[in-house]
CSV table of N, CA and C and ligand atoms in Angstrom, one decimal:
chain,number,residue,atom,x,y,z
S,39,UNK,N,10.2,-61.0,-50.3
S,39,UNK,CA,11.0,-60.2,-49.5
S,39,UNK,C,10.9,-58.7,-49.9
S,40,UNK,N,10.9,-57.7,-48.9
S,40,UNK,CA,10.5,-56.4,-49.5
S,40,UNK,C,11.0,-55.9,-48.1
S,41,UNK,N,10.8,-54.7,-48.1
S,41,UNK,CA,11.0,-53.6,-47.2
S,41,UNK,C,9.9,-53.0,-46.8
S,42,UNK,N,9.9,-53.2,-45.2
S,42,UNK,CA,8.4,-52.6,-44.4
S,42,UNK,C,8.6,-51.6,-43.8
S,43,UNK,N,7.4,-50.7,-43.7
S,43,UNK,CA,7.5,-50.0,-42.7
S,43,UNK,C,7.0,-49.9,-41.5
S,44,UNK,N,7.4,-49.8,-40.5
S,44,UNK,CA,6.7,-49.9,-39.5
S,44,UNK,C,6.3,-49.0,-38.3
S,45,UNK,N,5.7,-49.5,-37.2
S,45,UNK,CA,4.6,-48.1,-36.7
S,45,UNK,C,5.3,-46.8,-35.9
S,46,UNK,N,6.6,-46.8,-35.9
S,46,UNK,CA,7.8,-45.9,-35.7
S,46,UNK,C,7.5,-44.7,-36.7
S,47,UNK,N,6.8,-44.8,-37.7
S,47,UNK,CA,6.9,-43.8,-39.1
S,47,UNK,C,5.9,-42.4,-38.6
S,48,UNK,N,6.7,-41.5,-38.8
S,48,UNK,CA,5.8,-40.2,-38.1
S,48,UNK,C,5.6,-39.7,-39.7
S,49,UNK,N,5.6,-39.9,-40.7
S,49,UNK,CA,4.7,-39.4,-41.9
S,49,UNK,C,5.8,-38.3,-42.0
S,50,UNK,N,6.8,-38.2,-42.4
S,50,UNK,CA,7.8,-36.9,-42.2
S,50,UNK,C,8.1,-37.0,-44.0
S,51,UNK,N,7.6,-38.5,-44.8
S,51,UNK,CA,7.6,-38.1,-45.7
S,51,UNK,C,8.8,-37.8,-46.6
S,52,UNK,N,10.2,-38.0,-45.8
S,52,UNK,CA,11.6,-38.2,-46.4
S,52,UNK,C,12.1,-39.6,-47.6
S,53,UNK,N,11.7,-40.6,-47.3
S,53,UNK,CA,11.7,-41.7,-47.6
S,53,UNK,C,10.6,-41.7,-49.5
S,54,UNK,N,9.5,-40.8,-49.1
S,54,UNK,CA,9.0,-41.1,-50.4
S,54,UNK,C,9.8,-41.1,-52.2
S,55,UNK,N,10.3,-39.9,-52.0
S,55,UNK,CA,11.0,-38.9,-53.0
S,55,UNK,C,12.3,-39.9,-53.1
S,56,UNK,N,12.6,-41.0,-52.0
S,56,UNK,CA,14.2,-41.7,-52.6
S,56,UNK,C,14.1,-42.7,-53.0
S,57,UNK,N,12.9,-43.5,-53.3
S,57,UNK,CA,13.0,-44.6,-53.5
S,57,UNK,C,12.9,-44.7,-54.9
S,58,UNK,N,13.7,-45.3,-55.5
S,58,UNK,CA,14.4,-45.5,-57.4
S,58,UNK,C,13.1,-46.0,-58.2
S,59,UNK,N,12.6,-47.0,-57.2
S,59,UNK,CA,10.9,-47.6,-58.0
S,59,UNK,C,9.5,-46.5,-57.4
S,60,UNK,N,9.4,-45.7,-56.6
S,60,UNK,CA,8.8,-45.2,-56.6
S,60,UNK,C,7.2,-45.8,-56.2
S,61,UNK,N,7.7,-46.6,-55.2
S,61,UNK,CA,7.0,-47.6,-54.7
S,61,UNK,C,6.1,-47.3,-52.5
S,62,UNK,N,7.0,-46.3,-52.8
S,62,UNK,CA,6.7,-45.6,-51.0
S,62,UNK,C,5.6,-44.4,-51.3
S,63,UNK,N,4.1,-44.8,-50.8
S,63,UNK,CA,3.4,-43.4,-50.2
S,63,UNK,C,2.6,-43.4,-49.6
S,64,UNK,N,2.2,-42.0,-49.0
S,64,UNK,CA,1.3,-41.8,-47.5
S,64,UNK,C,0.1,-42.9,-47.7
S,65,UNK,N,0.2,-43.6,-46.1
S,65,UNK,CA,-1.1,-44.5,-46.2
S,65,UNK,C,-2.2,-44.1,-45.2
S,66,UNK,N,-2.5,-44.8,-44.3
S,66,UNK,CA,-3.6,-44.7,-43.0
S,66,UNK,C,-2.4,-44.6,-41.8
S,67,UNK,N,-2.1,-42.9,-41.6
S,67,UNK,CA,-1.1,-43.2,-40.0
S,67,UNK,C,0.2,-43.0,-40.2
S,68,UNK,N,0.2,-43.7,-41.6
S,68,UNK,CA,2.1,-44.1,-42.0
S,68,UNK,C,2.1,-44.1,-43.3
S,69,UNK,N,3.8,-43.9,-43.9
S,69,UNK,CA,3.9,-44.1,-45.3
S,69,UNK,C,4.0,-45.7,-44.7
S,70,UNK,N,3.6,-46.1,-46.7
S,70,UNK,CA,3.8,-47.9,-46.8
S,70,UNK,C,4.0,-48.4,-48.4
S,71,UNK,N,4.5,-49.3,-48.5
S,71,UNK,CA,5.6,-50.0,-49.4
S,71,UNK,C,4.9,-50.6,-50.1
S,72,UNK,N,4.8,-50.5,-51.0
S,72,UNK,CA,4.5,-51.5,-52.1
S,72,UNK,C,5.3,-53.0,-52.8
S,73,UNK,N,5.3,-53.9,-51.3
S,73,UNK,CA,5.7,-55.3,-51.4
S,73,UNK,C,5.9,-55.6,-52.9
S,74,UNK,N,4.9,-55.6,-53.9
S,74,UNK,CA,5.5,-56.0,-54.9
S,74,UNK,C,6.4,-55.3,-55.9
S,75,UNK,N,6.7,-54.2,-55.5
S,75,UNK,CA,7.4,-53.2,-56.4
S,75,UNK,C,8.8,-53.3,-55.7
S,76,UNK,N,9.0,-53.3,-54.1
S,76,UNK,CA,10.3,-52.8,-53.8
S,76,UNK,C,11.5,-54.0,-54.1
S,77,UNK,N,12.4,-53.0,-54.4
S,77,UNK,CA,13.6,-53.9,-54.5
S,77,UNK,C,14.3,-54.2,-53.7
S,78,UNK,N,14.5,-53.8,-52.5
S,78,UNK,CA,14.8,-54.0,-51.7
S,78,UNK,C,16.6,-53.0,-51.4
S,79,UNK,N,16.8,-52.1,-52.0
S,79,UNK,CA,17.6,-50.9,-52.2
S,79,UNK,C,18.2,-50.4,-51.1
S,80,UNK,N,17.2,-50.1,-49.8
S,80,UNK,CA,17.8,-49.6,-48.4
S,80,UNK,C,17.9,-48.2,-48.7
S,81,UNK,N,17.4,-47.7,-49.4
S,81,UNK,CA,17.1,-46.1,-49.5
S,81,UNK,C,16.5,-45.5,-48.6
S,82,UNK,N,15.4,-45.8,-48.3
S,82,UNK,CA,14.5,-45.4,-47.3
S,82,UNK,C,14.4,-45.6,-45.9
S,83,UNK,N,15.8,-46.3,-45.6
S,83,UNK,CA,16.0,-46.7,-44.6
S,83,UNK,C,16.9,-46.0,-44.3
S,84,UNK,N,17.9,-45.3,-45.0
S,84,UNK,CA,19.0,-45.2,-45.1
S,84,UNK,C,18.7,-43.2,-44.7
S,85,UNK,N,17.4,-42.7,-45.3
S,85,UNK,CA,17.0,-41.4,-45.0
S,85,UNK,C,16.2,-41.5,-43.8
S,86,UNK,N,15.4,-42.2,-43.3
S,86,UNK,CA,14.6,-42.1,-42.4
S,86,UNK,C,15.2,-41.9,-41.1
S,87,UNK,N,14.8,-41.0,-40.4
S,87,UNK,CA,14.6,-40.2,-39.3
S,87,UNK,C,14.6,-41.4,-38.0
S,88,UNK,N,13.8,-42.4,-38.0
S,88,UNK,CA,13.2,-42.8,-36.9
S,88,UNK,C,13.6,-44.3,-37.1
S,89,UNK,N,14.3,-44.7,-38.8
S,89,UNK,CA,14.7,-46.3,-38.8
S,89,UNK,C,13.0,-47.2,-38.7
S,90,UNK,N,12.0,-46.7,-39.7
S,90,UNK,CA,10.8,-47.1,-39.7
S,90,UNK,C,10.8,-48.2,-40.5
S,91,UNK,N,11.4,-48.2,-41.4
S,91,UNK,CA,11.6,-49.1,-43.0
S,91,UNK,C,12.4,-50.5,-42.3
S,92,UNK,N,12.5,-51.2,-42.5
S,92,UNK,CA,12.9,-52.5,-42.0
S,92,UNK,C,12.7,-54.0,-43.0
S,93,UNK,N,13.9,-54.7,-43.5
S,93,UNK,CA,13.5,-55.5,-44.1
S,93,UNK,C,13.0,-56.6,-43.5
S,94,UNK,N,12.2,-57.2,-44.1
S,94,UNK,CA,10.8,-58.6,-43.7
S,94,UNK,C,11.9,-59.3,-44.0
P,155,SF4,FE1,12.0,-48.2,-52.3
P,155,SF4,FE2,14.4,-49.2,-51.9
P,155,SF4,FE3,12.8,-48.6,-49.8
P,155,SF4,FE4,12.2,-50.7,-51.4
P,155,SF4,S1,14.1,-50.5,-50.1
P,155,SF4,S2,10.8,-49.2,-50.7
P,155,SF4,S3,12.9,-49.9,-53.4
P,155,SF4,S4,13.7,-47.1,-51.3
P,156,SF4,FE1,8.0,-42.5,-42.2
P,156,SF4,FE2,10.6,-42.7,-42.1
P,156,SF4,FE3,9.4,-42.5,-44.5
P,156,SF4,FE4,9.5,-40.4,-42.8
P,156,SF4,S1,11.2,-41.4,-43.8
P,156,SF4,S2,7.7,-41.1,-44.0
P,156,SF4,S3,9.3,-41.5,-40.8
P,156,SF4,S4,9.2,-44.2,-43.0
């Protein structure tokens, strides 16, 4: 279980700087998560703009 991002994500780049594990950065298009790092926190959901982050 982790926290996804999905194709909603305009790269605005809010979400990187909050997450505690430091587990969110720019990929191909979109930021993206590092499944095995996240804790599942809701930080990045919780700043995001567009509601891109989504738990699996
Ligand atoms: Fe990071 Fe928390 Fe988002 Fe997981 S849910 S990516 S730990 S901010
Ligand atoms: Fe993408 Fe949302 Fe993160 Fe901005 S805050 S980079 S829109 S997931």
């Amino acid at each position: 279980m982790a926290y996804v991002i999905n194709d909603e994500c305009i790269s605005c780049g809010a979400c990187e700087g909050e997450c505690p594990v430091s587990c969110i950065a720019a990929g191909d298009g979109k930021y993206e998560i590092n499944a095995d790092e996240c804790i599942e926190c809701g930080s990045c959901a919780s700043v995001c703009p567009v509601g891109a982050p989504v738990a699996e």
